[in-house]
Amino acid sequence: MPASADYDAAELKLIIAAHQSLEGPLLPLLHAIQDSFGHIPAKAHAQICDALNITRAELHGVISFYHDFREAPAGRHVLKICRAEACQSVGGNELAEGLLSKLGLDWHGTTPNGAVTIEPVYCLGLCACAPAAMVDDRVVGRIDADRLDRLLAEAGA
Amino acid sequence: MKIYVPMDSAAKALGAEDVVAALRAADPKAEIIRTGTRGMIWLEPLVEVEIDGVRHGFGPAEPGDVAGILDGTSAKALGPVEELDWMKRQTRLTFARVGVIDPLSLDDYQAHGGLKGLRIALDLSAQQVVDEVKTSGLRGRGGAGFPTGIKWQTVHDAEAPQKYIVCNADEGDSGTFADRMIMEGDPFTLIEGMAIAGLGVGATKGYVYLRSEYPDAIAVMTRAVELARAAGVLGHDILGSGRAFDMEIRKGAGAYVCGEETSLLNSLEGKRGVVRAKPPLPALEGFLGRPTVVNNVISLATVPVIFEKGAQHYADFGLGRSRGTVTLQIAGNVARGGLFETAFGISLGEVVNDLGGGTASGRPVKAVQVGGPLGAYMPVSKFDTPLGYEEFDQAGGLIGHAGLTVFDDGTDMLGMARFAMEFCAVESCGKCTPCRIGAVRGVETLDRIAEGDAAALPLLTDLCETMTDGSLCALGGFTPFPVMSAVTHFPDDFARQKEAAE
Ligand SMILES: Cc1cc2nc3c(=O)[nH]c(=O)nc-3n(C[C@H](O)[C@H](O)[C@H](O)COP(=O)(O)O)c2cc1C
Ligand code: SF4
Ligand code: FES
């Protein structure tokens, strides 16, 4: 996960230019903005709307529809824990709940030191080695409480 | 020494990178080739060492096993991988190369039959290409089982300045990973399948809508498209034929409903992923209003082998109107989980008990959810049901994307029913009331049942009927499958709670 950077109008302009000619540019553009800035800064809305000729309401509608897009930066790392059925069948729920209560967080919460945000995910395609989790882009299978503790420690939580 | 180690994300999730690092350290001269997975996930990381041209397996490997693997003394030796029961019993058509080749080597791909199908298709007329797919009997593997050739015919017959091939790689169903495995393990087969689809219907542009939860698959597919373009497999002159086809990988944004084809098209256009009413069919008015083939990854990735081996060869496998092979994904609380490709017709019980080896916990199986979060919970009493579209329909279930999630007797089915409603509420696109509001009511109603309110059970049944009848798509329309199958087959889990409260 990239560190959240401040909004930079010049950089945004370059990102927009790189995506503007795509068919259906908005999702790739939003992903690219989030990759650079860690979220979709509210300040960027006007520039995006102008470039793609959409209204602010349309843009807001899209950003809020998708679980991936953030209106505020996450922690330095994101730990996603699978909540879907195959992971539940081998105790995924209990594991996730145990972790959240130990950290005193709810889903989507961030550790007080800003190191890790914990998010639910519905299936990582690791259902034959469940329960599964992902730290940023790194997948982890057959997790247990010890493994989760180690992942959190590595991420600086 | 040639050593093969999967780079599939399931293998990585189980420590493949640490094993590779240990192998490199122990024998810097060894040639390590990264592959997809054979699909025996309980043996991952599965290291294969080539001895006299035969690949011998060692697994599940840990870094400490490396010395024994290299000198052949490891207790984790499994013998020749192709001779393992799990491999020998399969009919690997779609997955023939997965786990065998380097996914990003076009040379490897061609040495194992790759591009033969495309070359054959290039010599046929568009109508002949469509006819071949019809003859194969291929039905969509994304869930609905619609005949692929008929869908292609509609797009073929439509007149338009631009048509599209859109690959549905949203694979949101829990218990499924076949799309991920083939994209990570044999990406060129999907590219080839999409190119053949383009030739058949007259489309020159394709998109793969790939879920963001699959970063490894996105990386492999993106690289494979670049390599295919550089080699002239994609572009304005595919394989020197003068015909054009190119494609892009597009990343989803974490919405389950975007696996529904019209929601997917809206998302691809940069809109909210709200489901569109049909008609118009996407085949006539799809991406940007143009005629569009929307097919699942496995549907498209199966096309090359149909052309390579002949449509009739493919159609000769199967049961009834379910032709060819089904790529079973065995998941959850199961001793041997993974991917198993076989002709339609194998029974549910054989899959769970014989292939899967029963539960991982060693306790009795309670239920198997077949077909993802919208699929029914099948009790052990239905284990003789053969895997076929019509056969499952008759048994009150659906095959969907052919994922099977096993649960042991510790499972609380009321909790699973509640989760199905909760999932529907979280993921609803919001367009229809029975789904958007009904799912929230469903969670509340199940909570009342859990608290011992007997009057709530008929309410749940009514609610499910309303959702079935009044939902535009299968998210709201099929959520009653897991819910009502749990109620019907496991009444004790809904009544026990009542007694406890009384
Ligand atoms: C809520 C919902 C989710 C779906 N998710 C997927 C999916 O992840 N992948 C997929 O291929 N089809 C999915 N489908 C089915 C698609 O709408 C469509 O039938 C399919 O992509 C057609 O391709 P096929 O004919 O090759 O199966 C979903 C349908 C619904 C209603
Ligand atoms: S059933 Fe649910 S997900 Fe499907 S269209 Fe209606 S509201 Fe949207
Ligand atoms: S259900 Fe958790 S990885 Fe698929």
XYZ file of C-alpha atoms and ligand atoms in Angstrom:
702
model
C 0.000 0.000 0.000
C 1.497 3.340 -0.956
C 2.021 5.885 1.765
C -0.694 8.511 1.582
C 0.686 11.506 -0.211
C -0.706 14.992 -0.235
C -2.917 15.931 -3.089
C -0.812 17.266 -5.907
C -2.678 18.950 -8.761
C 0.186 18.590 -11.223
C 0.548 14.858 -10.578
C -3.216 14.431 -10.822
C -3.142 16.141 -14.196
C -0.592 13.631 -15.461
C -2.612 10.686 -14.152
C -5.758 11.989 -15.803
C -3.950 12.543 -19.088
C -2.686 8.953 -19.019
C -6.221 7.552 -18.702
C -8.422 9.975 -20.569
C -8.374 8.175 -23.909
C -9.463 4.797 -22.519
C -12.928 3.470 -23.192
C -14.633 3.783 -19.819
C -11.759 5.612 -18.104
C -13.234 6.276 -14.664
C -12.411 3.078 -12.742
C -8.830 2.776 -14.006
C -8.387 6.471 -13.255
C -9.718 6.173 -9.708
C -7.477 3.157 -9.064
C -4.463 5.107 -10.334
C -5.301 8.108 -8.182
C -5.701 5.911 -5.136
C -2.408 4.155 -5.905
C -0.657 7.535 -5.903
C -2.449 9.377 -3.106
C -3.674 6.495 -0.935
C -7.272 7.672 -1.329
C -9.445 9.773 -3.641
C -8.938 13.284 -2.267
C -12.083 15.428 -2.257
C -9.989 18.218 -3.712
C -9.417 16.103 -6.813
C -13.111 15.784 -7.667
C -13.449 18.978 -9.680
C -10.489 18.161 -11.892
C -11.749 14.606 -12.529
C -15.255 15.823 -13.341
C -13.972 18.466 -15.739
C -11.724 16.012 -17.542
C -14.345 13.278 -17.959
C -17.322 15.575 -18.346
C -19.325 14.040 -15.500
C -21.137 15.695 -12.607
C -19.911 15.696 -9.028
C -22.966 13.689 -8.073
C -22.069 11.020 -10.636
C -18.489 10.878 -9.417
C -19.525 10.657 -5.799
C -22.032 7.952 -6.713
C -19.286 5.845 -8.258
C -16.740 6.344 -5.473
C -19.283 5.415 -2.824
C -20.588 2.368 -4.709
C -17.319 0.429 -4.676
C -15.787 -1.002 -1.509
C -12.248 -0.380 -2.797
C -12.296 3.395 -3.052
C -11.410 5.401 0.026
C -12.321 8.963 0.768
C -9.651 9.103 3.496
C -6.266 7.358 3.629
C -5.967 3.939 5.293
C -3.193 2.888 7.649
C 0.284 2.236 6.240
C -0.717 -1.384 5.642
C -4.088 -2.993 5.025
C -4.833 -6.437 6.442
C -7.797 -8.028 4.726
C -9.350 -11.036 6.404
C -11.730 -13.244 4.475
C -15.219 -13.496 5.923
C -16.775 -15.720 3.251
C -18.173 -19.228 3.628
C -15.135 -21.433 2.951
C -13.097 -19.498 5.482
C -15.981 -19.647 7.960
C -16.044 -23.439 7.603
C -12.619 -23.621 9.235
C -13.059 -20.993 11.911
C -12.316 -17.785 10.029
C -14.995 -15.831 11.875
C -13.759 -16.673 15.346
C -10.239 -15.805 14.282
C -11.234 -12.402 12.908
C -13.436 -11.566 15.857
C -10.701 -12.569 18.279
C -8.241 -10.299 16.542
C -10.589 -7.333 16.372
C -11.505 -7.585 20.039
C -7.861 -7.949 21.027
C -7.021 -4.800 19.085
C -10.181 -3.060 20.262
C -11.121 -2.308 16.673
C -14.128 -2.762 14.429
C -13.896 -3.763 10.791
C -12.325 -0.895 8.790
C -10.603 0.338 11.948
C -6.939 1.363 12.075
C -4.489 0.659 14.883
C -3.797 3.797 16.981
C -0.250 4.082 15.624
C -1.596 4.231 12.071
C 0.215 1.064 10.995
C -2.598 -1.278 9.983
C -6.195 -1.011 8.827
C -8.257 -4.196 9.171
C -10.813 -4.853 6.477
C -13.222 -7.635 5.618
C -12.962 -9.270 2.232
C -15.342 -11.770 0.687
C -13.154 -14.490 -0.780
C -9.563 -14.318 -1.950
C -9.754 -17.471 -4.065
C -7.776 -19.311 -1.388
C -10.758 -21.373 -0.284
C -8.840 -24.671 -0.400
C -6.278 -23.319 2.082
C -8.600 -21.349 4.306
C -8.808 -19.282 6.460
C -7.149 -16.717 4.242
C -5.884 -13.179 4.568
C -3.957 -10.630 2.564
C -1.489 -8.003 3.763
C -1.405 -5.293 1.117
C -0.910 -7.496 -1.985
C 0.628 -10.506 -0.221
C -1.634 -13.542 0.266
C -1.536 -15.790 3.313
C -3.311 -19.119 3.707
C -4.291 -21.369 6.629
C -3.913 -18.542 9.091
C -4.247 -19.011 12.824
C -4.020 -16.584 15.728
C -0.218 -16.845 15.924
C 0.177 -16.173 12.255
C -2.078 -13.125 12.465
C -0.025 -11.812 15.386
C 3.167 -12.210 13.378
C 1.662 -10.492 10.338
C 0.593 -7.573 12.499
C 4.000 -7.357 14.129
C 5.713 -7.339 10.726
C 3.400 -4.533 9.660
C 4.370 -2.536 12.728
C 1.050 -2.696 14.565
C 18.818 -29.989 -12.246
C 15.364 -28.738 -13.224
C 13.026 -27.870 -10.370
C 9.449 -26.704 -10.728
C 7.722 -24.637 -8.032
C 4.262 -23.089 -8.426
C 3.811 -19.332 -8.315
C 0.057 -19.713 -7.971
C -1.228 -17.557 -5.144
C -2.424 -20.574 -3.145
C 1.132 -21.953 -3.235
C 2.492 -18.535 -2.301
C -0.033 -18.259 0.506
C 1.367 -21.522 1.882
C 5.002 -20.474 1.713
C 6.252 -21.203 -1.825
C 8.505 -18.125 -1.866
C 10.370 -19.259 1.255
C 10.867 -22.685 -0.298
C 12.221 -21.122 -3.499
C 14.630 -18.977 -1.481
C 15.846 -22.069 0.372
C 16.285 -23.985 -2.896
C 18.301 -21.130 -4.390
C 20.498 -20.958 -1.330
C 21.078 -24.717 -1.244
C 21.789 -25.108 -4.944
C 22.556 -21.854 -6.757
C 22.983 -23.734 -10.040
C 19.558 -25.395 -10.023
C 17.201 -24.227 -12.738
C 13.997 -23.209 -10.962
C 10.945 -22.908 -13.181
C 7.823 -21.275 -11.810
C 4.518 -22.839 -12.857
C 0.833 -22.691 -11.999
C -0.529 -25.192 -9.499
C -1.517 -28.774 -10.300
C -4.546 -28.116 -8.149
C -3.613 -30.366 -5.213
C -3.697 -27.525 -2.758
C -3.219 -29.760 0.281
C 0.224 -30.639 -1.124
C 1.278 -27.040 -1.743
C 3.947 -25.874 -1.930
C 4.486 -28.847 -4.238
C 8.069 -28.948 -5.488
C 8.731 -31.065 -8.568
C 12.182 -32.312 -9.475
C 12.841 -33.657 -12.937
C 14.556 -37.039 -12.794
C 15.264 -38.743 -16.151
C 12.616 -36.584 -17.802
C 9.933 -37.448 -15.223
C 8.699 -34.910 -12.695
C 8.753 -36.223 -9.127
C 6.772 -34.413 -6.460
C 7.660 -33.411 -2.913
C 5.096 -31.765 -0.711
C 3.863 -29.987 1.183
C 7.374 -28.562 1.185
C 8.909 -26.359 3.840
C 12.306 -24.643 3.690
C 13.703 -27.330 6.036
C 12.823 -30.045 3.510
C 15.045 -28.634 0.792
C 18.186 -30.682 1.476
C 16.191 -33.921 1.379
C 14.404 -32.863 -1.797
C 17.688 -32.117 -3.527
C 19.378 -35.387 -2.551
C 16.224 -37.459 -3.002
C 15.949 -38.650 0.610
C 12.974 -36.494 1.641
C 10.147 -38.198 3.510
C 7.798 -35.951 1.553
C 8.541 -37.706 -1.734
C 5.326 -38.464 -3.614
C 6.728 -40.149 -6.718
C 5.944 -39.117 -10.282
C 3.296 -36.382 -10.126
C 1.401 -37.571 -13.199
C 0.976 -40.977 -11.533
C -0.774 -39.608 -8.454
C -4.360 -40.795 -8.130
C -5.734 -37.212 -8.172
C -3.978 -36.503 -11.481
C -4.696 -39.836 -13.167
C -8.425 -39.687 -12.471
C -8.913 -36.328 -14.167
C -9.823 -35.378 -17.691
C -7.759 -32.260 -18.022
C -8.868 -30.386 -21.107
C -9.190 -26.765 -19.983
C -6.486 -27.166 -17.348
C -4.157 -29.401 -19.381
C -1.180 -27.037 -19.107
C -1.817 -25.572 -15.655
C 0.924 -26.643 -13.263
C 2.927 -28.036 -16.150
C 4.273 -25.042 -18.053
C 5.824 -21.700 -17.234
C 2.694 -19.515 -17.505
C 4.575 -16.651 -19.135
C 6.485 -18.631 -21.736
C 4.819 -18.532 -25.138
C 7.297 -21.176 -26.325
C 6.222 -23.525 -23.554
C 2.628 -22.728 -24.371
C 3.045 -23.631 -28.028
C 5.057 -26.743 -27.229
C 2.003 -27.969 -25.296
C -0.606 -27.347 -27.988
C -1.087 -23.624 -27.468
C -2.178 -21.477 -30.439
C -3.202 -24.542 -32.466
C -6.862 -23.690 -31.872
C -6.385 -20.093 -32.969
C -4.544 -21.178 -36.132
C -7.403 -23.529 -36.991
C -9.986 -20.810 -36.309
C -8.117 -18.374 -38.566
C -8.760 -20.723 -41.493
C -12.508 -20.877 -40.815
C -15.280 -18.429 -41.610
C -16.823 -16.556 -38.700
C -19.953 -18.696 -38.956
C -17.880 -21.879 -38.916
C -16.185 -20.705 -35.726
C -19.567 -20.144 -34.075
C -20.842 -23.510 -35.348
C -17.852 -25.302 -33.875
C -18.624 -23.868 -30.430
C -22.265 -24.892 -30.826
C -21.238 -28.444 -31.712
C -19.044 -28.658 -28.624
C -22.124 -28.148 -26.449
C -20.154 -25.707 -24.271
C -22.351 -23.928 -21.744
C -21.328 -20.863 -19.792
C -19.259 -21.753 -16.739
C -19.993 -18.480 -14.937
C -23.153 -19.776 -13.369
C -26.188 -19.715 -15.598
C -25.062 -22.426 -18.024
C -26.289 -20.623 -21.125
C -25.088 -22.230 -24.394
C -22.017 -20.280 -25.462
C -22.445 -20.884 -29.200
C -25.962 -19.436 -29.180
C -24.758 -16.309 -27.386
C -21.985 -15.928 -29.966
C -24.489 -16.380 -32.806
C -26.532 -13.404 -31.560
C -23.458 -11.193 -31.486
C -22.272 -12.565 -34.829
C -25.635 -11.683 -36.427
C -25.770 -8.160 -34.962
C -24.662 -5.338 -37.258
C -22.456 -2.718 -35.625
C -19.315 -0.703 -36.323
C -17.698 -2.143 -33.183
C -18.290 -5.305 -31.151
C -16.607 -6.459 -27.956
C -15.530 -9.597 -26.116
C -15.740 -9.096 -22.375
C -14.320 -11.743 -20.086
C -15.992 -11.976 -16.721
C -13.122 -12.554 -14.296
C -14.936 -11.223 -11.270
C -15.025 -14.680 -9.589
C -16.669 -13.423 -6.419
C -18.184 -16.720 -5.286
C -16.770 -18.145 -2.108
C -15.391 -21.622 -2.718
C -14.300 -20.874 -6.269
C -10.835 -20.265 -7.662
C -10.750 -21.916 -11.084
C -10.661 -18.563 -12.884
C -7.808 -17.402 -10.694
C -5.889 -20.646 -11.195
C -6.085 -20.559 -14.961
C -5.240 -16.865 -15.204
C -2.182 -17.405 -12.978
C -1.245 -20.763 -14.456
C -2.056 -20.551 -18.179
C -2.991 -16.972 -19.110
C -2.376 -17.437 -22.837
C -5.240 -19.897 -23.080
C -7.663 -17.170 -22.021
C -6.090 -14.732 -24.471
C -6.335 -17.316 -27.251
C -9.955 -18.081 -26.381
C -10.877 -14.413 -26.496
C -9.149 -13.975 -29.843
C -11.104 -16.931 -31.270
C -14.317 -15.410 -29.881
C -13.376 -12.175 -31.631
C -12.972 -14.013 -34.939
C -16.298 -15.769 -34.472
C -18.427 -12.729 -33.774
C -16.453 -10.016 -35.556
C -15.108 -8.235 -32.476
C -11.691 -6.619 -32.530
C -11.468 -5.494 -28.934
C -11.632 -7.396 -25.676
C -11.612 -6.623 -21.978
C -10.937 -8.830 -18.990
C -12.776 -7.491 -15.951
C -10.625 -8.934 -13.179
C -11.445 -8.548 -9.499
C -9.085 -6.421 -7.443
C -8.861 -9.158 -4.785
C -6.586 -11.086 -7.195
C -3.372 -9.018 -7.443
C -1.292 -12.017 -8.589
C -3.707 -12.881 -11.382
C -3.782 -9.240 -12.475
C 0.015 -9.175 -12.671
C 0.271 -12.415 -14.667
C -2.546 -11.528 -17.072
C -1.175 -8.030 -17.656
C 2.259 -9.418 -18.486
C 0.804 -12.153 -20.691
C -1.119 -9.595 -22.756
C 2.096 -7.590 -23.264
C 3.967 -10.725 -24.332
C 1.178 -11.822 -26.659
C 1.097 -8.398 -28.256
C 4.876 -8.341 -28.697
C 4.731 -11.769 -30.353
C 1.949 -10.777 -32.722
C -0.666 -13.040 -31.137
C -2.618 -9.881 -30.377
C -2.679 -6.673 -32.386
C -3.672 -5.521 -35.834
C -2.323 -8.606 -37.597
C -2.771 -11.681 -35.401
C -0.340 -14.443 -36.381
C 0.180 -12.692 -39.723
C -3.439 -13.258 -40.760
C -4.299 -9.630 -41.406
C -7.070 -9.959 -38.791
C -7.131 -7.728 -35.711
C -7.807 -8.395 -32.055
C -6.461 -6.684 -28.969
C -7.398 -6.590 -25.321
C -6.973 -4.843 -21.998
C -7.044 -5.987 -18.387
C -9.386 -3.942 -16.208
C -9.418 -4.125 -12.439
C -12.678 -4.376 -10.501
C -13.257 -2.417 -7.334
C -14.541 -4.830 -4.743
C -18.237 -5.182 -5.579
C -19.609 -8.747 -5.709
C -22.584 -7.731 -7.822
C -20.226 -6.626 -10.607
C -19.936 -10.309 -11.497
C -23.470 -10.005 -12.858
C -22.896 -9.272 -16.513
C -24.877 -6.037 -16.895
C -23.545 -4.637 -13.640
C -20.077 -5.549 -14.909
C -20.683 -3.645 -18.139
C -21.798 -0.553 -16.222
C -18.696 -0.830 -14.085
C -16.487 -1.193 -17.143
C -18.069 1.962 -18.534
C -17.128 3.787 -15.328
C -20.563 3.822 -13.733
C -22.016 2.466 -10.513
C -22.310 -1.281 -10.842
C -26.085 -1.287 -10.894
C -27.778 -4.187 -12.682
C -29.487 -3.307 -15.989
C -32.906 -4.619 -16.903
C -32.880 -7.145 -19.782
C -33.780 -6.738 -22.613
C -31.784 -5.347 -24.230
C -29.422 -8.310 -24.032
C -25.725 -7.470 -23.699
C -25.274 -9.495 -26.880
C -27.125 -6.720 -28.706
C -26.492 -3.670 -26.526
C -23.566 -4.350 -24.239
C -20.397 -2.381 -23.576
C -20.964 1.239 -24.642
C -24.207 0.074 -26.228
C -22.441 -2.218 -28.715
C -22.992 -5.952 -29.281
C -20.904 -7.725 -26.667
C -20.063 -11.297 -25.760
C -19.809 -11.594 -21.986
C -18.348 -14.940 -20.996
C -16.765 -16.411 -17.914
C -13.003 -17.077 -17.806
C -13.431 -20.867 -17.925
C -15.900 -20.665 -20.823
C -13.417 -18.649 -22.883
C -10.349 -20.580 -21.739
C -12.018 -23.813 -22.877
C -12.484 -22.549 -26.432
C -8.878 -23.203 -27.593
C -8.976 -26.915 -26.709
C -12.334 -27.281 -28.464
C -10.678 -26.075 -31.681
C -7.421 -27.913 -31.048
C -8.998 -31.314 -30.394
C -12.258 -30.853 -32.271
C -15.714 -29.898 -31.036
C -16.956 -33.479 -31.102
C -14.061 -34.665 -28.959
C -15.158 -32.169 -26.314
C -18.847 -33.000 -26.646
C -18.123 -36.695 -26.191
C -17.494 -36.083 -22.487
C -20.342 -35.362 -20.118
C -23.854 -36.218 -19.036
C -27.167 -35.329 -20.681
C -27.153 -31.708 -21.758
C -24.032 -30.964 -19.696
C -21.277 -31.596 -22.221
C -17.542 -31.605 -21.712
C -15.758 -31.196 -18.415
C -16.548 -29.400 -15.194
C -13.757 -27.771 -13.242
C -14.664 -28.663 -9.667
C -13.253 -26.547 -6.905
C -13.233 -28.427 -3.609
C -12.960 -26.067 -0.675
C -13.647 -25.318 2.932
C -13.407 -27.893 5.698
C -12.043 -30.673 3.509
C -9.021 -32.946 3.847
C -7.949 -32.653 0.201
C -9.014 -29.374 -1.330
C -8.214 -28.141 -4.795
C -9.169 -28.208 -8.422
C -10.334 -31.356 -10.154
C -11.401 -31.352 -13.803
C -13.640 -34.207 -14.862
C -16.507 -35.059 -17.174
C -19.930 -33.952 -15.925
C -21.785 -36.727 -14.140
C -19.596 -37.494 -11.116
C -21.698 -37.604 -7.931
C -21.494 -35.041 -5.155
C -20.645 -37.729 -2.617
C -17.774 -39.068 -4.693
C -16.332 -35.574 -4.897
C -16.610 -34.834 -1.202
C -15.763 -38.187 0.335
C -13.614 -39.911 -2.224
C -11.703 -37.040 -3.825
C -11.894 -34.620 -0.928
C -11.332 -37.292 1.718
C -14.081 -35.911 3.970
C -13.551 -33.037 6.344
C -10.220 -31.575 7.421
C -11.388 -31.613 11.020
C -12.074 -35.354 10.833
C -15.656 -34.806 11.983
C -18.683 -35.909 9.936
C -19.738 -33.773 6.970
C -22.867 -31.780 7.687
C -23.484 -29.869 4.473
C -21.858 -28.861 1.230
C -22.648 -25.508 -0.299
C -22.484 -25.912 -4.052
C -22.291 -22.919 -6.400
C -21.107 -20.130 -4.150
C -23.013 -17.796 -1.839
C -26.182 -18.111 -3.934
C -26.050 -21.903 -3.983
C -27.959 -24.369 -1.830
C -26.611 -26.235 1.197
C -26.799 -29.869 0.175
C -27.207 -32.395 2.986
C -25.436 -35.758 2.983
C -28.735 -37.392 1.959
C -28.341 -35.755 -1.473
C -24.812 -37.013 -2.064
C -25.927 -39.262 -4.922
C -26.840 -36.211 -7.047
C -24.733 -36.224 -10.235
C -22.925 -33.020 -11.157
C -24.959 -31.786 -14.116
C -26.923 -28.565 -14.641
C -30.342 -30.209 -14.904
C -29.596 -32.833 -12.247
C -28.705 -30.211 -9.670
C -31.693 -28.121 -10.595
C -33.940 -31.111 -9.901
C -32.256 -31.645 -6.537
C -33.110 -28.068 -5.532
C -29.649 -26.688 -6.071
C -27.384 -25.229 -8.703
C -23.860 -25.880 -9.897
C -23.013 -22.260 -10.511
C -19.281 -21.875 -11.005
C -18.773 -25.392 -9.592
C -17.334 -24.495 -6.222
C -18.071 -26.919 -3.380
C -17.586 -25.771 0.186
C -17.614 -28.491 2.817
C -18.855 -27.937 6.392
C -18.547 -30.288 9.360
C -21.143 -31.097 12.002
C -20.055 -28.219 14.191
C -21.648 -25.770 11.753
C -24.661 -23.778 12.844
C -26.866 -23.614 9.756
C -28.937 -20.768 11.142
C -25.725 -18.787 11.263
C -24.978 -19.702 7.651
C -28.489 -18.650 6.581
C -28.018 -15.371 8.412
C -24.696 -14.830 6.669
C -26.339 -15.379 3.271
C -28.841 -12.618 4.027
C -26.143 -10.347 5.443
C -23.980 -10.846 2.362
C -26.925 -10.008 0.099
C -27.600 -6.862 2.110
C -23.944 -5.755 1.948
C -23.556 -6.468 -1.758
C -26.997 -5.518 -3.130
C -26.782 -2.999 -5.954
C -29.840 -1.323 -4.495
C -32.035 -1.372 -7.547
C -34.901 -3.535 -6.271
C -36.653 -3.360 -2.923
C -37.050 -7.109 -2.252
C -33.269 -7.461 -2.403
C -32.154 -4.188 -0.829
C -34.673 -4.127 2.025
C -35.603 -7.807 2.047
C -32.096 -8.956 2.876
C -31.906 -6.591 5.846
C -35.292 -7.901 7.047
C -33.973 -11.416 6.509
C -31.108 -10.838 8.924
C -33.530 -9.414 11.509
C -35.945 -12.291 11.036
C -33.200 -14.877 11.497
C -32.115 -13.093 14.659
C -35.678 -13.419 15.953
C -35.677 -17.128 15.124
C -32.386 -17.479 16.963
C -33.964 -15.833 19.987
C -36.732 -18.428 19.953
C -39.515 -16.560 18.169
C -41.389 -19.395 16.434
C -43.665 -17.001 14.544
C -40.694 -15.641 12.638
C -40.062 -18.801 10.602
C -43.133 -18.414 8.344
C -42.153 -14.768 7.893
C -38.759 -15.897 6.647
C -40.406 -18.228 4.143
C -42.648 -15.416 2.869
C -39.721 -13.051 2.636
C -37.757 -15.572 0.597
C -40.695 -15.991 -1.783
C -40.857 -12.221 -2.242
C -37.134 -12.072 -2.936
C -37.345 -14.948 -5.418
C -40.254 -13.394 -7.298
C -39.378 -9.721 -7.100
C -35.640 -9.493 -7.706
C -34.141 -8.410 -10.983
C -31.000 -10.550 -10.722
C -29.820 -13.682 -8.978
C -28.259 -11.863 -6.021
C -31.654 -11.109 -4.540
C -33.351 -13.882 -6.463
C -31.121 -16.776 -5.395
C -30.172 -15.777 -1.832
C -33.247 -17.800 -0.783
C -31.419 -20.947 -2.019
C -28.857 -21.078 0.799
C -31.399 -19.748 3.293
C -34.288 -22.094 2.525
C -32.067 -25.122 1.915
C -30.663 -24.610 5.410
C -34.188 -24.332 6.848
C -35.473 -27.356 4.930
C -32.599 -29.759 5.452
C -31.458 -28.721 8.923
C -34.671 -27.860 10.803
C -33.064 -28.721 14.130
C -30.700 -25.799 13.850
C -33.684 -23.494 13.608
C -35.800 -25.251 16.260
C -33.091 -26.000 18.805
C -32.598 -22.306 19.286
C -36.284 -21.962 20.052
C -36.224 -24.650 22.734
C -33.153 -23.135 24.285
C -34.974 -19.862 24.758
C -38.177 -21.365 26.089
C -24.817 -11.581 -8.437
C -24.193 -12.287 -9.589
C -22.824 -12.493 -9.599
C -22.212 -13.135 -10.675
N -20.866 -13.316 -10.624
C -20.245 -13.876 -11.691
C -18.831 -14.015 -11.697
O -18.149 -13.647 -10.739
N -18.250 -14.580 -12.786
C -18.983 -14.998 -13.864
O -18.416 -15.471 -14.823
N -20.316 -14.885 -13.870
C -20.965 -14.327 -12.823
N -22.325 -14.185 -12.863
C -23.042 -14.640 -14.069
C -23.008 -13.567 -15.160
O -24.110 -12.691 -14.980
C -23.111 -14.160 -16.568
O -24.138 -15.077 -16.599
C -21.835 -14.817 -17.029
O -20.747 -13.969 -16.934
C -21.984 -15.248 -18.481
O -20.851 -15.965 -18.891
P -20.932 -17.509 -19.242
O -22.107 -17.684 -20.155
O -19.658 -17.826 -19.887
O -21.147 -18.220 -17.941
C -22.974 -13.576 -11.771
C -24.355 -13.377 -11.750
C -24.953 -12.760 -10.677
C -26.420 -12.563 -10.695
S -31.652 -8.363 -7.017
Fe -30.361 -7.034 -5.750
S -28.402 -6.975 -6.794
Fe -29.886 -7.789 -8.265
S -30.629 -5.994 -9.362
Fe -32.012 -6.241 -7.656
S -31.128 -4.953 -6.021
Fe -29.544 -5.229 -7.578
S -13.874 -18.044 1.113
Fe -12.125 -17.192 2.050
S -10.703 -17.333 0.425
Fe -12.505 -18.017 -0.544
